[in-house]
Tab-separated table of C-alpha atoms in Angstrom:
chain	number	residue	atom	x	y	z
A	1	MET	CA	-24.988	99.005	-42.990
A	2	LEU	CA	-25.017	100.147	-46.772
A	3	PHE	CA	-21.225	99.023	-46.716
A	4	THR	CA	-22.022	95.913	-44.925
A	5	LEU	CA	-24.864	94.969	-47.827
A	6	ASN	CA	-22.426	95.323	-50.539
A	7	LEU	CA	-20.126	93.239	-48.852
A	8	LEU	CA	-22.770	90.525	-48.776
A	9	LEU	CA	-23.800	90.951	-52.473
A	10	TYR	CA	-20.207	90.877	-53.672
A	11	PHE	CA	-19.804	87.815	-52.216
A	12	PHE	CA	-23.424	85.735	-52.315
A	13	TRP	CA	-24.825	87.533	-55.246
A	14	TYR	CA	-22.073	88.984	-57.508
A	15	LEU	CA	-19.032	86.275	-57.437
A	16	PRO	CA	-21.427	83.133	-57.463
A	17	GLY	CA	-22.868	84.580	-60.433
A	18	TYR	CA	-20.145	85.261	-62.463
A	19	ASP	CA	-18.268	82.106	-61.359
A	20	ASN	CA	-21.460	80.239	-62.795
A	21	LEU	CA	-21.802	81.880	-66.003
A	22	ASN	CA	-18.037	81.818	-66.392
A	23	ALA	CA	-17.809	77.875	-65.686
A	24	ALA	CA	-20.891	77.904	-68.575
A	25	THR	CA	-18.791	79.246	-70.799
A	26	ASP	CA	-15.974	77.208	-70.454
A	27	GLN	CA	-18.377	74.046	-70.317
A	28	LEU	CA	-19.899	75.161	-73.882
A	29	GLY	CA	-16.302	75.786	-75.153
A	30	THR	CA	-15.079	72.465	-73.974
A	31	SER	CA	-18.325	70.685	-75.647
A	32	LEU	CA	-17.821	72.172	-79.022
A	33	ALA	CA	-14.366	71.651	-79.452
A	34	ARG	CA	-15.481	68.411	-78.634
A	35	SER	CA	-17.927	67.803	-80.981
A	36	LEU	CA	-16.276	69.753	-83.931
A	37	ALA	CA	-12.649	67.002	-83.493
A	38	PHE	CA	-15.006	64.012	-83.046
A	39	GLU	CA	-16.918	65.410	-86.571
A	40	ALA	CA	-13.941	66.814	-88.045
A	41	THR	CA	-11.755	63.460	-87.766
A	42	THR	CA	-12.645	61.942	-91.294
A	43	GLY	CA	-12.308	65.033	-93.435
A	44	LEU	CA	-9.100	65.316	-92.002
A	45	TYR	CA	-8.218	61.392	-92.500
A	46	ASP	CA	-9.323	62.026	-95.921
A	47	ALA	CA	-8.037	65.406	-96.406
A	48	ASP	CA	-11.319	66.266	-97.554
A	49	ARG	CA	-10.940	70.186	-97.255
A	50	ALA	CA	-14.782	71.317	-98.429
A	51	ALA	CA	-16.198	68.861	-96.068
A	52	ILE	CA	-14.095	70.450	-92.966
A	53	SER	CA	-14.586	73.878	-94.639
A	54	ASN	CA	-18.149	73.091	-94.621
A	55	LEU	CA	-18.142	71.882	-91.047
A	56	LEU	CA	-16.199	74.710	-89.959
A	57	ASN	CA	-18.489	77.586	-91.369
A	58	ARG	CA	-21.623	75.397	-89.448
A	59	TYR	CA	-20.005	75.704	-86.498
A	60	ALA	CA	-18.903	79.153	-86.888
A	61	ASP	CA	-22.449	80.335	-87.383
A	62	GLN	CA	-23.552	79.469	-83.599
A	63	THR	CA	-24.390	82.795	-81.732
A	64	ASP	CA	-21.450	82.612	-79.000
A	65	VAL	CA	-18.829	81.336	-81.526
A	66	LEU	CA	-16.552	83.394	-83.452
A	67	ILE	CA	-14.208	81.399	-85.275
A	68	THR	CA	-13.635	77.908	-85.636
A	69	ARG	CA	-10.444	76.112	-86.732
A	70	VAL	CA	-9.166	72.511	-87.914
A	71	LEU	CA	-5.139	72.136	-87.511
A	72	SER	CA	-3.796	69.081	-89.499
A	73	GLU	CA	-0.704	67.680	-87.289
A	74	GLU	CA	1.988	67.451	-90.111
A	75	ALA	CA	4.520	69.570	-91.187
A	76	GLY	CA	2.707	71.908	-94.422
A	77	GLY	CA	-0.346	70.089	-93.620
A	78	MET	CA	-4.223	71.412	-94.054
A	79	ALA	CA	-4.624	74.499	-91.760
A	80	LEU	CA	-8.836	75.392	-92.738
A	81	THR	CA	-10.302	78.245	-90.921
A	82	SER	CA	-14.096	79.225	-90.943
A	83	ARG	CA	-15.177	82.345	-92.204
A	84	THR	CA	-14.845	85.091	-89.531
A	85	LYS	CA	-17.639	87.862	-87.880
A	86	ASN	CA	-17.374	91.261	-87.780
A	87	SER	CA	-16.135	91.315	-84.219
A	88	PRO	CA	-12.665	92.637	-82.685
A	89	GLN	CA	-9.947	90.148	-82.737
A	90	ASN	CA	-8.608	89.225	-79.573
A	91	GLN	CA	-11.677	89.454	-78.001
A	92	GLY	CA	-12.776	85.375	-77.664
A	93	ARG	CA	-11.849	82.439	-75.690
A	94	LEU	CA	-10.212	79.722	-77.138
A	95	TYR	CA	-10.821	76.309	-76.519
A	96	GLN	CA	-8.972	73.167	-78.260
A	97	HIS	CA	-9.075	69.616	-78.769
A	98	PRO	CA	-6.740	66.930	-80.005
A	99	ILE	CA	-8.543	64.833	-83.347
A	100	HIS	CA	-7.432	61.695	-83.526
A	101	PHE	CA	-7.668	58.238	-85.577
A	102	SER	CA	-7.132	55.442	-83.967
A	103	ASN	CA	-3.798	56.117	-81.861
A	104	ALA	CA	-2.473	58.680	-84.585
A	105	LEU	CA	-3.100	62.589	-84.133
A	106	LEU	CA	-4.319	63.865	-87.013
A	107	GLY	CA	-4.449	67.305	-85.986
A	108	TYR	CA	-6.484	69.668	-83.315
A	109	ALA	CA	-9.999	71.344	-83.611
A	110	GLU	CA	-10.313	75.052	-82.399
A	111	VAL	CA	-13.685	76.808	-81.347
A	112	GLU	CA	-13.341	80.426	-80.170
A	113	LEU	CA	-16.172	82.018	-77.893
A	114	ARG	CA	-17.248	85.694	-77.706
A	115	GLU	CA	-17.244	86.947	-74.160
A	116	SER	CA	-19.570	89.760	-75.008
A	117	ARG	CA	-22.489	87.820	-72.990
A	118	LEU	CA	-20.006	87.563	-69.712
A	119	GLY	CA	-19.475	91.088	-70.316
A	120	GLN	CA	-23.042	92.318	-70.748
A	121	TRP	CA	-23.682	90.318	-67.559
A	122	ARG	CA	-20.987	92.574	-65.519
A	123	SER	CA	-22.577	95.337	-67.361
A	124	GLN	CA	-26.124	94.692	-66.136
A	125	ALA	CA	-24.872	93.547	-62.742
A	126	LEU	CA	-22.872	96.377	-62.241
A	127	ALA	CA	-25.688	98.828	-63.440
A	128	SER	CA	-28.077	97.188	-60.869
A	129	TRP	CA	-25.315	97.035	-58.196
A	130	ILE	CA	-25.354	101.034	-58.715
A	131	LEU	CA	-29.093	101.686	-58.611
A	132	PHE	CA	-29.017	99.443	-55.298
A	133	ASP	CA	-26.657	101.691	-53.977
A	134	MET	CA	-28.590	104.874	-54.952
A	135	ILE	CA	-32.171	103.493	-54.032
A	136	GLY	CA	-30.725	102.470	-50.427
A	137	LEU	CA	-28.973	105.774	-49.800
A	138	ALA	CA	-32.066	107.444	-51.186
A	139	ALA	CA	-33.896	105.121	-48.644
A	140	LEU	CA	-31.235	105.875	-46.192
A	141	ALA	CA	-31.546	109.272	-46.467
A	142	ALA	CA	-35.509	109.315	-45.926
A	143	PHE	CA	-35.286	106.987	-42.811
A	144	ILE	CA	-32.612	109.726	-41.382
A	145	TYR	CA	-34.703	112.539	-42.262
A	146	LEU	CA	-38.000	111.114	-41.119
A	147	ARG	CA	-36.272	109.987	-37.873
A	148	THR	CA	-35.166	113.182	-37.241
A	149	GLN	CA	-38.121	114.779	-37.878
A	150	HIS	CA	-39.744	112.600	-35.400
A	151	HIS	CA	-36.940	113.267	-32.773
A	152	GLN	CA	-37.242	116.981	-33.283
A	153	LYS	CA	-41.343	116.270	-32.759
A	154	ARG	CA	-40.826	114.482	-29.675
A	155	TRP	CA	-38.215	116.710	-28.136
A	156	GLN	CA	-40.428	119.890	-28.580
A	157	GLY	CA	-42.342	118.206	-25.874
A	158	VAL	CA	-39.207	117.603	-23.538
A	159	SER	CA	-37.601	120.993	-24.465
A	160	GLN	CA	-40.922	123.107	-23.460
A	161	GLN	CA	-41.116	121.258	-20.356
A	162	LEU	CA	-37.702	121.785	-19.630
A	163	GLU	CA	-37.694	125.516	-20.212
A	164	GLU	CA	-40.922	126.477	-18.324
A	165	GLN	CA	-39.341	123.709	-15.208
A	166	LEU	CA	-35.710	124.223	-15.625
A	167	PRO	CA	-34.878	126.883	-17.242
A	168	ASN	CA	-31.650	126.859	-15.864
A	169	ILE	CA	-30.527	123.655	-17.370
A	170	TYR	CA	-32.592	124.423	-20.455
A	171	ALA	CA	-30.158	127.495	-21.320
A	172	GLN	CA	-27.511	125.004	-21.076
A	173	LEU	CA	-28.510	123.009	-24.244
A	174	ASP	CA	-28.041	123.296	-27.695
A	175	GLY	CA	-27.584	121.229	-30.788
A	176	THR	CA	-29.758	118.288	-31.946
A	177	PRO	CA	-31.994	115.952	-29.583
A	178	GLU	CA	-29.831	113.718	-29.411
A	179	GLN	CA	-26.722	115.571	-28.230
A	180	GLN	CA	-29.511	118.054	-26.311
A	181	LEU	CA	-30.364	114.397	-24.442
A	182	GLU	CA	-26.554	113.464	-23.883
A	183	GLN	CA	-26.135	116.843	-22.546
A	184	LEU	CA	-29.307	116.534	-20.127
A	185	LEU	CA	-28.336	112.813	-19.279
A	186	SER	CA	-24.910	114.683	-18.336
A	187	LEU	CA	-26.222	117.425	-16.048
A	188	LEU	CA	-28.775	115.230	-14.378
A	189	SER	CA	-26.413	112.241	-13.802
A	190	GLY	CA	-25.469	113.883	-10.436
A	191	PRO	CA	-28.804	114.480	-8.920
A	192	ILE	CA	-29.806	110.929	-10.225
A	193	ASN	CA	-27.037	109.318	-8.519
A	194	GLN	CA	-27.793	111.420	-5.264
A	195	HIS	CA	-31.449	110.367	-5.846
A	196	GLY	CA	-30.777	106.783	-6.829
A	197	GLN	CA	-31.878	105.591	-3.322
A	198	LEU	CA	-35.113	107.673	-3.601
A	199	ILE	CA	-35.316	106.110	-7.131
A	200	ARG	CA	-35.168	102.537	-6.032
A	201	HIS	CA	-37.580	103.028	-3.147
A	202	LEU	CA	-40.160	104.239	-5.669
A	203	GLN	CA	-39.729	101.372	-7.891
A	204	GLN	CA	-40.224	99.228	-4.948
A	205	ASN	CA	-43.404	101.107	-3.108
A	206	ALA	CA	-44.743	102.659	-6.261
A	207	LEU	CA	-48.329	101.556	-5.236
A	208	SER	CA	-47.881	102.584	-1.885
A	209	ASP	CA	-50.243	105.512	-0.340
A	210	ASP	CA	-47.681	105.851	2.434
A	211	THR	CA	-44.833	106.454	0.007
A	212	GLU	CA	-46.887	109.524	-1.273
A	213	ARG	CA	-47.565	111.119	2.235
A	214	LEU	CA	-44.028	110.524	3.025
A	215	LEU	CA	-43.107	112.545	-0.257
A	216	GLU	CA	-46.014	115.289	0.359
A	217	GLN	CA	-44.402	115.916	4.191
A	218	ILE	CA	-40.573	116.716	2.372
A	219	GLU	CA	-41.869	120.375	1.366
A	220	MET	CA	-42.204	120.207	5.869
A	221	VAL	CA	-38.310	120.223	6.017
A	222	SER	CA	-36.584	123.815	6.194
A	223	ASP	CA	-33.041	124.583	6.029
A	224	GLY	CA	-31.017	123.962	9.043
A	225	ASP	CA	-31.680	126.237	11.648
A	226	TYR	CA	-32.505	126.608	15.853
A	227	ARG	CA	-36.125	126.498	16.785
A	228	ASP	CA	-38.650	124.597	19.075
A	229	VAL	CA	-39.740	121.739	18.029
A	230	ALA	CA	-41.948	118.766	20.254
A	231	LEU	CA	-40.474	115.105	19.473
A	232	VAL	CA	-43.004	111.962	20.030
A	233	SER	CA	-40.805	108.409	19.874
A	234	ILE	CA	-42.284	105.108	20.353
A	235	GLN	CA	-40.166	102.366	21.353
A	236	CYS	CA	-40.219	98.728	21.587
A	237	GLN	CA	-39.618	97.053	24.929
A	238	ASN	CA	-40.437	93.479	23.745
A	239	TRP	CA	-38.369	93.339	21.000
A	240	ASP	CA	-36.235	89.530	21.884
A	241	SER	CA	-39.990	88.143	22.266
A	242	LEU	CA	-40.701	89.140	18.681
A	243	ILE	CA	-37.524	87.664	17.374
A	244	ARG	CA	-38.232	84.492	18.586
A	245	THR	CA	-41.540	84.186	17.346
A	246	TYR	CA	-41.683	85.502	14.098
A	247	PRO	CA	-39.761	85.100	11.315
A	248	ALA	CA	-38.059	87.860	9.280
A	249	ASN	CA	-40.194	88.021	6.695
A	250	GLU	CA	-43.487	88.418	8.742
A	251	LEU	CA	-41.417	90.635	11.580
A	252	GLN	CA	-40.696	93.271	8.523
A	253	MET	CA	-44.213	93.013	7.577
A	254	LEU	CA	-45.615	93.638	10.913
A	255	TRP	CA	-42.878	96.794	11.305
A	256	ASN	CA	-44.223	98.139	7.898
A	257	ASP	CA	-47.640	98.495	9.632
A	258	TYR	CA	-46.534	100.411	12.980
A	259	GLU	CA	-44.144	102.812	10.543
A	260	SER	CA	-47.020	103.262	8.127
A	261	LEU	CA	-49.429	104.254	11.268
A	262	MET	CA	-46.317	107.212	12.118
A	263	ILE	CA	-46.717	108.561	8.422
A	264	ARG	CA	-50.442	108.716	8.573
A	265	VAL	CA	-50.489	110.350	11.888
A	266	GLY	CA	-47.634	112.521	11.039
A	267	GLU	CA	-49.621	113.836	7.842
A	268	LEU	CA	-52.738	114.273	10.281
A	269	TYR	CA	-51.038	116.201	12.801
A	270	SER	CA	-48.345	118.018	10.514
A	271	GLY	CA	-45.536	116.073	11.849
A	272	ILE	CA	-42.638	114.567	9.935
A	273	LEU	CA	-41.184	111.532	10.350
A	274	LEU	CA	-37.468	110.970	11.596
A	275	PRO	CA	-35.219	108.854	9.702
A	276	ASP	CA	-35.105	106.242	12.681
A	277	GLY	CA	-38.853	105.438	11.409
A	278	PHE	CA	-40.209	105.489	14.795
A	279	SER	CA	-40.263	109.268	15.639
A	280	LEU	CA	-42.248	112.091	14.790
A	281	ALA	CA	-41.241	116.229	14.835
A	282	PHE	CA	-43.098	118.714	15.232
A	283	GLY	CA	-43.059	122.245	14.851
A	284	LEU	CA	-40.844	122.581	11.536
A	285	ARG	CA	-42.974	125.138	9.869
A	286	GLU	CA	-44.830	128.173	11.361
A	287	ASP	CA	-47.243	126.427	13.828
A	288	ASP	CA	-48.326	128.057	17.316
A	289	SER	CA	-50.063	125.061	18.374
A	290	PHE	CA	-46.920	122.614	17.386
A	291	ALA	CA	-46.333	121.615	21.239
A	292	PHE	CA	-50.300	120.460	21.357
A	293	ASN	CA	-50.611	118.654	17.972
A	294	ALA	CA	-47.585	116.458	19.222
A	295	LEU	CA	-49.692	115.379	22.385
A	296	CYS	CA	-52.551	114.764	20.427
A	297	ALA	CA	-50.430	112.863	17.814
A	298	ALA	CA	-48.840	110.788	20.604
A	299	ARG	CA	-52.565	109.871	21.961
A	300	VAL	CA	-54.004	108.757	18.760
A	301	ILE	CA	-50.626	106.779	18.449
A	302	HIS	CA	-51.201	105.432	21.791
A	303	LEU	CA	-54.946	104.345	21.429
A	304	ALA	CA	-53.694	102.828	17.846
A	305	LEU	CA	-51.572	100.667	19.271
A	306	ALA	CA	-54.005	99.579	21.721
A	307	GLU	CA	-56.403	98.641	18.841
A	308	MET	CA	-53.944	96.869	17.174
A	309	ALA	CA	-52.759	94.595	19.875
A	310	GLU	CA	-56.425	93.650	20.725
A	311	ARG	CA	-56.743	92.800	17.176
A	312	ASN	CA	-53.485	90.997	16.597
A	313	GLN	CA	-53.869	86.829	17.500
A	314	ARG	CA	-50.400	86.656	17.918
A	315	LEU	CA	-48.034	88.287	20.269
A	316	SER	CA	-47.719	92.198	19.096
A	317	PRO	CA	-45.229	94.566	19.959
A	318	ARG	CA	-45.770	96.620	23.081
A	319	PHE	CA	-44.583	99.920	23.148
A	320	GLY	CA	-43.645	103.278	25.191
A	321	ILE	CA	-44.260	106.579	24.080
A	322	ALA	CA	-41.994	109.338	25.006
A	323	VAL	CA	-42.863	113.015	23.915
A	324	SER	CA	-40.381	116.130	24.161
A	325	ALA	CA	-40.239	120.001	23.565
A	326	GLY	CA	-37.643	122.451	23.620
A	327	PRO	CA	-34.965	124.351	21.565
A	328	ALA	CA	-33.121	122.072	19.261
A	329	PHE	CA	-31.140	122.872	15.960
A	330	VAL	CA	-32.829	121.116	12.986
A	331	SER	CA	-30.693	120.064	9.919
A	332	LYS	CA	-31.261	117.768	6.677
A	333	THR	CA	-30.416	114.442	6.407
A	334	ARG	CA	-31.894	111.714	3.819
A	335	LYS	CA	-33.903	108.300	3.877
A	336	HIS	CA	-33.926	106.399	0.509
A	337	GLY	CA	-33.075	109.848	-0.949
A	338	ILE	CA	-35.696	111.455	0.789
A	339	PRO	CA	-34.636	114.822	2.823
A	340	LEU	CA	-35.495	114.242	6.241
A	341	PRO	CA	-34.970	116.388	8.885
A	342	LEU	CA	-32.081	115.457	11.768
A	343	VAL	CA	-33.018	116.802	15.007
A	344	THR	CA	-30.363	117.718	17.688
A	345	GLY	CA	-30.065	119.529	21.126
A	346	ASP	CA	-32.268	119.374	24.156
A	347	ALA	CA	-35.300	118.471	22.953
A	348	ALA	CA	-33.618	115.275	21.517
A	349	ASP	CA	-31.803	114.905	24.592
A	350	TRP	CA	-34.476	114.999	26.974
A	351	LEU	CA	-36.046	112.790	24.195
A	352	SER	CA	-33.574	109.720	24.924
A	353	HIS	CA	-33.800	110.328	28.813
A	354	LEU	CA	-37.587	109.381	28.564
A	355	LYS	CA	-36.715	106.309	26.789
A	356	THR	CA	-34.525	105.181	29.393
A	357	GLN	CA	-37.204	105.111	31.662
A	358	LEU	CA	-38.382	102.073	29.775
A	359	PRO	CA	-42.104	103.190	29.242
A	360	VAL	CA	-44.478	100.022	28.668
A	361	GLU	CA	-48.025	101.361	27.110
A	362	GLN	CA	-47.726	104.876	28.423
A	363	ILE	CA	-47.215	108.330	27.163
A	364	LEU	CA	-43.901	109.511	29.157
A	365	LEU	CA	-43.994	113.703	29.165
A	366	ALA	CA	-40.400	115.668	29.510
A	367	GLU	CA	-41.779	118.331	31.489
A	368	PRO	CA	-40.706	121.612	29.073
A	369	ILE	CA	-43.370	120.577	26.881
A	370	LEU	CA	-46.014	121.768	30.314
A	371	GLN	CA	-44.876	124.887	30.055
A	372	PHE	CA	-46.596	125.409	26.838
A	373	GLU	CA	-49.824	126.653	27.487
A	374	ASP	CA	-51.884	124.816	25.145
A	375	VAL	CA	-50.698	121.841	26.605
A	376	ASN	CA	-50.888	122.680	30.441
A	377	GLN	CA	-54.478	123.563	30.249
A	378	GLN	CA	-55.625	120.806	27.902
A	379	ILE	CA	-54.737	117.239	29.803
A	380	GLU	CA	-54.768	115.813	32.520
A	381	ALA	CA	-51.008	114.621	33.822
A	382	SER	CA	-49.271	112.922	37.163
A	383	LEU	CA	-45.907	113.046	38.133
A	384	LEU	CA	-43.738	110.032	37.939
A	385	ARG	CA	-40.236	110.586	39.009
A	386	ASP	CA	-37.312	113.376	38.110
A	387	ILE	CA	-34.390	112.566	36.499
A	388	THR	CA	-30.861	114.077	37.020
A	389	LEU	CA	-29.084	114.959	33.851
A	390	PRO	CA	-25.262	114.693	32.956
A	391	ASP	CA	-25.285	118.179	33.318
A	392	GLY	CA	-26.225	118.063	37.172
A	393	ASP	CA	-30.006	119.419	35.903
A	394	ARG	CA	-33.202	117.586	36.763
A	395	LEU	CA	-35.959	116.741	34.297
A	396	GLU	CA	-39.462	115.977	35.667
A	397	VAL	CA	-41.131	113.210	34.393
A	398	TRP	CA	-44.829	112.966	33.527
A	399	GLU	CA	-47.308	110.317	32.419
A	400	LEU	CA	-49.699	111.755	30.523
A	401	ASP	CA	-53.282	110.233	31.291
A	402	ARG	CA	-55.766	111.692	29.289
A	403	ILE	CA	-56.391	115.154	26.812
A	404	ASN	CA	-59.357	117.183	28.032
A	405	ASP	CA	-62.448	116.825	25.921
A	406	ARG	CA	-60.431	115.461	23.041
A	407	ASP	CA	-60.223	111.767	24.112
A	408	ASP	CA	-63.395	110.546	22.640
A	409	LEU	CA	-62.385	112.216	19.078
A	410	LEU	CA	-58.661	110.975	19.322
A	411	ALA	CA	-60.393	107.436	19.592
A	412	ILE	CA	-62.086	107.664	16.620
A	413	GLN	CA	-59.093	109.125	14.846
A	414	ALA	CA	-57.306	105.863	15.983
A	415	ARG	CA	-60.263	103.538	15.005
A	416	THR	CA	-60.149	105.286	11.614
A	417	LEU	CA	-56.296	105.160	11.112
A	418	ILE	CA	-56.154	101.413	11.521
A	419	ASP	CA	-59.406	100.529	9.415
A	420	ALA	CA	-58.118	102.259	6.514
A	421	ALA	CA	-54.994	100.705	6.729
C-alpha cells in the first residue's frame, strides 16, 4: 500500500509540481531576455556603453538573475557583462534573445537565472516525501500492532473454547492467530464437508422446532449392533389421488406436517425417525418397555391422522400403520448430514411384509410384538390373516383394536400434538 502511495505521489504530485516550476523558470528567463534585448537596442546601436552597462546591472539586481550580457554581432564589437553575484559558476540556466534594429541583427542579449529555487523546492519536496513515508510506516506499524492485539484478544476466547471442548485439535495449533485459524480450518475441512448437508438443512430450517427435536434425538443413535427393536411405519395409500389434487408446493407443505407429527411422536415415546421420514425405531437405548412404547406411538399417530383428516377441507392422505418388533442389526446412515439409524433384519423384513397388506386406517401388528408381556396384557387385537414368508415360515398379522386403559390419554395426546403444530 505504501509503495502504491509513493507511485501516486511521484506521478501526480512530484512530477507535475517539478514540471510547473521548471516551466515557470523558463517563462521568466525568456521574458527577461526579451525585455533586455528590447531595452538594449538603442544603446547597442549608438554604442553607448554606459547606458548598456547600467541596464545590465539593473537586470542583474533582480533576485533570480545571476548575470546578464549584451554581445555585439560585429567582430571585435561590444561585449558587456553585468556585475556578478557571489554564486558558483555553471549553476545558472542561460536564456538568449537576438537584438534587431530594423532588419539588421545588432547582437544578442543573454540572461542567466539561478536554479537554486528549483533545487530548494526539490529538497523540500524530498524531505516532505521522506517525512510522509516515515509517518506512513509508523501509522502502518501502529495499525498492524493494534490489529494483532485485537486478533489476539478475540482469539483468546476461541482458543479457550477449543482447549476446553476440542483439546486434541487445540494441541495441533501453533503460531499467530491467523496461522492457527488456517490450521483450524484445515483440520475442520473434512468434518465440514461431511456435514455440509446438515449445515444447509439447518440454514433452511433455522426456526424449525422439528429440527431441534431431530437433533436432540441424535444421541439415541448408538454404534451398530444386533438388538431387539420395535418399528412403526405409516404408508400413504392414495398417493396418486393426492398428486392429481395438490400442486407440488402444497403437497410438500402437507407432507411436512406429517413428517413433523412423526418427529414429535418419536420425541414423546423415545423413538427416532428413520431416514425414510415416515418410520420410527424404538429400543435404540436401554428401555425395557420399548415395544409397548411403539404401540402407544402407533395409536397416537393413528388418532392424530384421523383428527387431521377431519380438519382438512380438501382431500387428505389415507394412511395405514404397520408395527413390528424383533431382532435387527442397527447401523448408521445420514439424512441432511444427521446420523440416523439404519435398521435391517427380521424386524424390518416383517414390517415390509405388513406394508404389502395395504392397511388403510388400520394398525397392523406382526405377531412377534405380541410376545412381549407388557404388550400382550394391555392391548386388544384380532387376528386378520397369515402370511407365508419367502423362507416358508408363516407370519401372523393382527389388527390393533385398542390399548386398554390408555386410549383416552392417547387421544388427548394426539389432539395436543395437532393443536401445538
